[in-house]
Coordinates of C-alpha atoms and ligand atoms in Angstrom, one line a residue:
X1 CA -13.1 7.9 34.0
X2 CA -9.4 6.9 34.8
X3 CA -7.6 6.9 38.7
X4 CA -4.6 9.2 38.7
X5 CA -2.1 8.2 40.8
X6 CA 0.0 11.2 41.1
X7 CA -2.9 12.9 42.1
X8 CA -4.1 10.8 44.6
X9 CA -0.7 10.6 46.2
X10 CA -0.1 14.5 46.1
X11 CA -4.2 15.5 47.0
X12 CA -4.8 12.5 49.2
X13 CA -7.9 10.3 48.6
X14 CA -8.7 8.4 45.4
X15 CA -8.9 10.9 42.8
X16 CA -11.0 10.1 39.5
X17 CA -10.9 12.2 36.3
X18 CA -13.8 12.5 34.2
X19 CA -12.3 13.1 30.6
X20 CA -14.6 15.5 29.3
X21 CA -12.3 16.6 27.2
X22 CA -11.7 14.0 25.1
X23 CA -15.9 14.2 23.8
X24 CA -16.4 15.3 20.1
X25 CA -15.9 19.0 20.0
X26 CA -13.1 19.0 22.8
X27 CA -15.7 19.7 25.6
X28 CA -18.9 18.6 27.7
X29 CA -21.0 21.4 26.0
X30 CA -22.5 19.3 23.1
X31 CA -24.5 17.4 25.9
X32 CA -26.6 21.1 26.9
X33 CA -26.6 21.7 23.4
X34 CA -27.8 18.3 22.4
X35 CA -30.5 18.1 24.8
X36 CA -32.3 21.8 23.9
X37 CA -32.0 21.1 20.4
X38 CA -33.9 18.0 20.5
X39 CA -36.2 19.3 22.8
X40 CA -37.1 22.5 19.6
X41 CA -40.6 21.8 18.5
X42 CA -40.4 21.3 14.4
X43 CA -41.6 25.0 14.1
X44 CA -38.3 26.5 16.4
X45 CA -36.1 24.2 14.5
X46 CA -36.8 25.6 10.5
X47 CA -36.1 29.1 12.3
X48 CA -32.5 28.1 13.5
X49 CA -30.2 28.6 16.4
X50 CA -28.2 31.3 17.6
X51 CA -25.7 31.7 20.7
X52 CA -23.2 33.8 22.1
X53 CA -20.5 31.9 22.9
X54 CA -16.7 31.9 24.5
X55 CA -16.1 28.8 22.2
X56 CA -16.8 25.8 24.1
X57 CA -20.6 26.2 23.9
X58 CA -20.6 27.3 20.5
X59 CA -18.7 24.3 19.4
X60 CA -20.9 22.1 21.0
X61 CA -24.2 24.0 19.4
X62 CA -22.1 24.1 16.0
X63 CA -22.0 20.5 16.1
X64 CA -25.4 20.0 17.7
X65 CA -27.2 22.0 15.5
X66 CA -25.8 20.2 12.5
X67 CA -26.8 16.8 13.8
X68 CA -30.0 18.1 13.7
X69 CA -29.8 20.0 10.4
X70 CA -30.4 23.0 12.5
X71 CA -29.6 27.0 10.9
X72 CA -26.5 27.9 13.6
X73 CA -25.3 31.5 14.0
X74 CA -22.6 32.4 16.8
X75 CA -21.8 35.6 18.0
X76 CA -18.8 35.8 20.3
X77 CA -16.4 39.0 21.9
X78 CA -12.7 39.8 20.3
X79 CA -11.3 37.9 23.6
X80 CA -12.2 34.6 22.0
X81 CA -9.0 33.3 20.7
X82 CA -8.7 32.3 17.2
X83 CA -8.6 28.2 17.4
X84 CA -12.2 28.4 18.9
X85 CA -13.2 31.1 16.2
X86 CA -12.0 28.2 13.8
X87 CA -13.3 24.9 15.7
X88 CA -17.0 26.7 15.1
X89 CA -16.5 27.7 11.8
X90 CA -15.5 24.5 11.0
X91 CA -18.7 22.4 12.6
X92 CA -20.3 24.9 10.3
X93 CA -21.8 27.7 11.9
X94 CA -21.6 31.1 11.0
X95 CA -19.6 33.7 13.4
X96 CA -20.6 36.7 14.3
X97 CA -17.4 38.6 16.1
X98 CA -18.3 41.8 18.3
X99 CA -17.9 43.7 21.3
X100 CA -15.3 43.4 24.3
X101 CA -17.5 41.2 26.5
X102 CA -19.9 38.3 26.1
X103 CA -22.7 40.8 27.0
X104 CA -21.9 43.1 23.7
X105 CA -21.9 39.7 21.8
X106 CA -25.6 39.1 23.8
X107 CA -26.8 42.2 22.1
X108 CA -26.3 40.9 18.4
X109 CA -28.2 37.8 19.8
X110 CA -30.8 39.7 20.6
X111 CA -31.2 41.3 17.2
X112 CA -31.4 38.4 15.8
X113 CA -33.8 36.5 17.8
X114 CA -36.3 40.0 17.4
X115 CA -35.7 40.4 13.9
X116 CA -34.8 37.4 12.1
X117 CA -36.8 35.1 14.4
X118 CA -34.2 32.8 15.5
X119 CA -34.1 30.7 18.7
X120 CA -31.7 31.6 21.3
X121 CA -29.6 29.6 23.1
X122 CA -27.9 30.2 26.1
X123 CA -24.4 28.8 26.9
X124 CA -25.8 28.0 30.7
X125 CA -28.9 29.4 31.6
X126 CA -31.4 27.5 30.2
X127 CA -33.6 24.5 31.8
X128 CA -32.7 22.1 28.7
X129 CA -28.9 22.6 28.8
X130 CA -28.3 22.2 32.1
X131 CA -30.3 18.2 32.0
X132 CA -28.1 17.8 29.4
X133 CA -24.7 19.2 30.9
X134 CA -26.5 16.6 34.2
X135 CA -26.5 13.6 31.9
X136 CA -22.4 13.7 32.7
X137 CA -23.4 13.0 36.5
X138 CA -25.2 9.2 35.5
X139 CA -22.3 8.2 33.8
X140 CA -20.0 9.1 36.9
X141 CA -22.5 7.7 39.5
X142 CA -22.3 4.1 37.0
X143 CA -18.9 4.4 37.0
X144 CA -18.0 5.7 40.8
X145 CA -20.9 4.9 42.5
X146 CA -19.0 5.5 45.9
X147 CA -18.2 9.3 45.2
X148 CA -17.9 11.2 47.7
X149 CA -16.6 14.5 46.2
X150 CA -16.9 16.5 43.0
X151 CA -14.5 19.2 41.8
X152 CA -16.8 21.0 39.0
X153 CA -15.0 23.8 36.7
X154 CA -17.5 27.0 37.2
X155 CA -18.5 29.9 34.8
X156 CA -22.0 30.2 34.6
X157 CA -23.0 27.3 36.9
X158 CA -24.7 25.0 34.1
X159 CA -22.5 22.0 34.4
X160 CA -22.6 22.5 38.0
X161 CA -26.3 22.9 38.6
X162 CA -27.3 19.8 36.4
X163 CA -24.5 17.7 37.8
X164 CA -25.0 18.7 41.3
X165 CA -28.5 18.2 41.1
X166 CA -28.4 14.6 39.6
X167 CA -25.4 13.7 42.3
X168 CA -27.5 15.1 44.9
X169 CA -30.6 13.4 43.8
X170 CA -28.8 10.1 44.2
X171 CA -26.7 10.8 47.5
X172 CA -27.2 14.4 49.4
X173 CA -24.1 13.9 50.9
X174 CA -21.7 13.9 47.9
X175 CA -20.0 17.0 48.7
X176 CA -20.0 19.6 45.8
X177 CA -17.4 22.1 44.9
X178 CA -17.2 24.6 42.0
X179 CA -13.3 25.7 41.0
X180 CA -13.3 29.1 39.4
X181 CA -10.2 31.1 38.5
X182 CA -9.5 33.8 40.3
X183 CA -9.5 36.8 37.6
X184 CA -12.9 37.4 37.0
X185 CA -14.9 34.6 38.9
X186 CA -18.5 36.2 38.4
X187 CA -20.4 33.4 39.8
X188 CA -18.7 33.2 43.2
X189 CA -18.0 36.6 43.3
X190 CA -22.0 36.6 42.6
X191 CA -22.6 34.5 45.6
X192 CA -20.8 36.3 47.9
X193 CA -22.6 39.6 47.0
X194 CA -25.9 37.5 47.6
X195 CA -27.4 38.8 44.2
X196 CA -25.6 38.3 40.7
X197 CA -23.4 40.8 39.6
X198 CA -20.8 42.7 37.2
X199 CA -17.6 41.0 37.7
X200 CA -15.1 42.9 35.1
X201 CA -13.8 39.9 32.1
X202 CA -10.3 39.7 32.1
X203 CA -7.9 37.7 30.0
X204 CA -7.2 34.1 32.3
X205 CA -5.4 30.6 31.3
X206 CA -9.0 29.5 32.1
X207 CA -10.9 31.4 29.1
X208 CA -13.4 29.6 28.8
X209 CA -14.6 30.0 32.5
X210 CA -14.6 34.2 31.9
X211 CA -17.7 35.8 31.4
X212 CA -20.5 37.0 33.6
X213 CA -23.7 35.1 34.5
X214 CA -26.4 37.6 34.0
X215 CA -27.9 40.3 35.8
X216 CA -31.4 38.5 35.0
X217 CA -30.2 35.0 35.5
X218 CA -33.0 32.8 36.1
X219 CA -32.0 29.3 37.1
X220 CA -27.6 28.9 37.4
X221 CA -27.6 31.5 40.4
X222 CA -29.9 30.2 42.6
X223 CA -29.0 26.6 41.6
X224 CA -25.6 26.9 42.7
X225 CA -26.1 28.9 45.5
X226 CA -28.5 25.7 46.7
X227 CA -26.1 22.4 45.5
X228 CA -23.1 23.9 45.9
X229 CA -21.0 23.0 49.4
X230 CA -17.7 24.9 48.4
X231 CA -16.9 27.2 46.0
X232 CA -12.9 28.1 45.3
X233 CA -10.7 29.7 43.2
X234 CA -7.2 28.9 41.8
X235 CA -4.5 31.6 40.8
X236 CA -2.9 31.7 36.8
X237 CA 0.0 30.0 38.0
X238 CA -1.6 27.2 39.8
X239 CA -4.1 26.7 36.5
X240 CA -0.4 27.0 34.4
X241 CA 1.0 24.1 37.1
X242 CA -2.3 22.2 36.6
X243 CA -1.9 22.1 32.4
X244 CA 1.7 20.7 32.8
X245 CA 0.7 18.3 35.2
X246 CA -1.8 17.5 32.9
X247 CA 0.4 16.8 30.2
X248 CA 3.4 14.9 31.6
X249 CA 2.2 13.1 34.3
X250 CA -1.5 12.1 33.4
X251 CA 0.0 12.4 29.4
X252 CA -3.8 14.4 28.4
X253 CA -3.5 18.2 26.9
X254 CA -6.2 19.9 29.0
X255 CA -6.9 23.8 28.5
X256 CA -6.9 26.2 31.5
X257 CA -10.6 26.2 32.4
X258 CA -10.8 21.8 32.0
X259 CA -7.9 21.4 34.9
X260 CA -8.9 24.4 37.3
X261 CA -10.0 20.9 39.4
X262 CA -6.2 19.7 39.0
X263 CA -4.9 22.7 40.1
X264 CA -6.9 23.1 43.2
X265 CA -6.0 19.5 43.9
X266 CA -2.3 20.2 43.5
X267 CA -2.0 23.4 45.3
X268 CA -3.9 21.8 48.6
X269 CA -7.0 23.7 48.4
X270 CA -9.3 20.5 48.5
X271 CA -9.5 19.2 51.8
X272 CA -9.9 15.0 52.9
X273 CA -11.0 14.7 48.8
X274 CA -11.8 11.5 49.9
X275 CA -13.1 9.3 46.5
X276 CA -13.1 12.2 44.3
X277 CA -14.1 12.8 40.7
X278 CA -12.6 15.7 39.2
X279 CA -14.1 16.8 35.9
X280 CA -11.9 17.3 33.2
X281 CA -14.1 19.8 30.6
X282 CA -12.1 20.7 27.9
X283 CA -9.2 20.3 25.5
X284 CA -9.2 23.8 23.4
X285 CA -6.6 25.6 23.7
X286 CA -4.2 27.3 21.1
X287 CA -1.4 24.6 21.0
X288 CA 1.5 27.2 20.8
X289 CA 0.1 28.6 24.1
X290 CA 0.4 24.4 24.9
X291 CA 3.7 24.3 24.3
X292 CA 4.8 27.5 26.1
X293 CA 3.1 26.1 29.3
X294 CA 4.4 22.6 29.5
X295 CA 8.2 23.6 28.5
X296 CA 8.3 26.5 31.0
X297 CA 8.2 24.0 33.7
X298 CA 10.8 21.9 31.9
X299 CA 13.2 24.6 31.5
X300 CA 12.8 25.7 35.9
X301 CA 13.0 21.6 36.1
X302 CA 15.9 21.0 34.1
X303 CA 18.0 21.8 37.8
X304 CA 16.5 18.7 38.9
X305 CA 18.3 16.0 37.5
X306 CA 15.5 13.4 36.2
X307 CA 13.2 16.4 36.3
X308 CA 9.4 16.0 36.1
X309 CA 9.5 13.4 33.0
X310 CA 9.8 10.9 35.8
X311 CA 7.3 12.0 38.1
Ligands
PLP1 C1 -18.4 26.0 29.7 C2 -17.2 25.4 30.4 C3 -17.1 25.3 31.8 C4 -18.1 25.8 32.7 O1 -19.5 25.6 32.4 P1 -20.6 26.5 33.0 O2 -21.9 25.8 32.8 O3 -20.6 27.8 32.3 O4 -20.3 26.7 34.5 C5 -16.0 24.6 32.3 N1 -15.0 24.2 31.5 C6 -15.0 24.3 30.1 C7 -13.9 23.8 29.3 C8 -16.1 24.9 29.5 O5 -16.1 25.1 28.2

C-alpha cells in the first residue's frame, strides 16, 4: 500500500491505495482462483477447469490453473476486448468466444461441465474464491491496522464479500463501500430491487465490473447486502478523470474498473473518508485506449499554463 497525497488533500482524510494492480496477471483475481484450485480434490483436478470470464478472472484461473498443472478452458462474450482475449491465451488456456453477454458464455460452461466433466469455476460466486479474494483484507489490516474505511470496486460482490467479511471480523466498524459504475451496476441495482436481477451489459471504461450476478446467486448477494454500508456509483467521465489521475499524479496505469475508488474519491462522493484504503484491482486495459484517456485531459489542460504535469 502507498499514501497518496493528492488524494488525501482533494478527498480529505488519509487515503491508502492497495496496488492490486500491480499482482502477476494485472489483477487481484489469482488470489479466488488460487484458493479453489488448491482446495480441488486430486480427482477434480485431472478433469480440469473451466470459467466464463470478462478477463480479469480468467487471467487469474489461466495462471492459477497452470501453477497447478490444471486443464483450463475459458469462455467469454464478444464485449471482452482483445488484450484480455490475449493475456489468457497467453497464461495458456484455451478461449472459448461466444454470445453477447457473460450469461451466453455461462451456457458453453455449462456444456462443458455436463458433457466433458470439467470443474466450473465461477468468477465470484463460489465459497473458495471469495477466502481467497479475503486474503487481500489481512495484508491491509497488517499494513493499516487503523482503517477506518474501504472503497471496494463491485461487480459480482466476490472481492467485496471476502474482504468485508475479514475487515469486519477484525473491527465491525470499518465502514464498507462498494463503487460500481453507473452503466450497468447489477449488483446495486440488485440490492435496491431487494432480489438479484437482469441489469442490461453495456459497454463502460469499467469493463471488467459489467456483467450480471445471477439470478440463482447463492452467496455474493446476500453477502453484500449484509457487509456492505454504502454502495455508489461513478459516471464514464469521472472513471475517465480517475485513469488520468491515475497516471500523472500517482504515476500507476490503472484500467477503468481498478480506479472506480479514485474516481468516487475525486468527484466528492465519499464522505469524512477518514483513514481510507482504496483498492486499486486492476491494470488491463488496451494501452491505445490508455493513451487516448490520459492525453484528452492534457489537451483541455494545455489552457492552464503548468497544466496537470505539476499537480
Ligand atoms: C473482478 C474485478 C472487480 C470486481 O470483483 P467482483 O468480485 O466481481 O465484485 C473489480 N476490479 C477488477 C479490475 C476486477 O477484475
Amino acid at each position: 500500500m502507498v499514501v497518496s497525497p493528492s488524494l488525501s488533500n482533494v478527498a480529505g482524510g488519509i487515503i491508502h491505495l492497495k496496488l492490486e494492480h500491480l499482482q502477476t496477471t494485472g489483477s487481484f483475481k489469482l488470489r479466488g482462483a488460487t484458493n479453489a484450485i488448491l482446495r480441488l480434490s486430486d480427482a477434480e483436478r485431472t478433469r480440469g477447469v473451466v470459467g466464463v470470464s470478462t478477463g480479469n478472472h480468467g487471467r487469474g484461473l489461466a495462471y492459477a490453473a497452470k501453477q497447478a498443472s490444471v486443464r483450463c478452458t475459458i469462455c467469454m462474450s464478444e464485449l471482452v476486448p482483445r488484450n484480455k482475449i490475449e493475456g489468457i491465451q497467453s497464461h495458456g488456456a484455451e478461449v472459448v468466444i461466444i454470445g453477447l453477454s457473460q450469461d451466453d458464455a455461462q451456457v458453453e460452461v455449462d456444456r462443458l461441465v455436463e458433457e466433458v466433466g470439467m470443474i466450473m469455476l465461477p468468477p465470484f460466486d463460489h465459497p473458495d474464491i471469495i477466502a481467497g479474494q479475503g486474503t487481500l483484507a489481512l495484508e491491509v489490516l497488517e499494513d493499516c491496522p487503523e482503517i477506518e474505511t474501504i472503497l471496494i470496486p463491485l461487480s459480482g460482490g466476490g472481492l467485496l464479500a471476502g474482504v468485508a467479511l475479514a475487515l469486519k471480523s477484525a473491527n465491525p466498524s470499518i465502514r464498507v463501500v462498494g463503487v460500481s459504475m453507473e452503466r450497468g451496476a447489477a449488483m446495486i441495482e440488485s440490492q435496491r430491487a431487494g432480489k438479484p436481477i437482469l441489469v442490461k451489459e453495456l459497454p463502460t471504461l469499467a469493463d471488467a465490473l459489467s456483467g450480471g450476478i445471477g439470478l440463482d446467486n447463492r452467496y455474493t448477494f446476500d453477502m453484500v447486502r449484509d457487509l456492505a454500508d454504502e454502495l455508489i456509483t461513478v459516471t464514464e467521465n469521472e472513471i475517465a478523470k480517475a485513469v488520468r489521475h491515475s497516471y500523472w499524479s500517482e504515476k500507476q496505469v490503472i484500467e477503468g474498473s481498478g480506479s472506480v475508488g479514485i474516481a468516487a474519491l475525486l468527484a466528492g462522493k465519499i464522505n469524512n473518508p477518514g483513514i481510507c484504503v482504496s483498492l486499486v484491482t486492476g491494470c488491463n486495459l488496451d494501452m491505445t485506449l490508455h493513451n487516448e484517456l490520459i492525453n484528452r485531459e492534457l489537451e483541455e489542460d494545455s489552457r492552464v499554463p503548468g497544466g496537470l504535469r505539476n499537480a
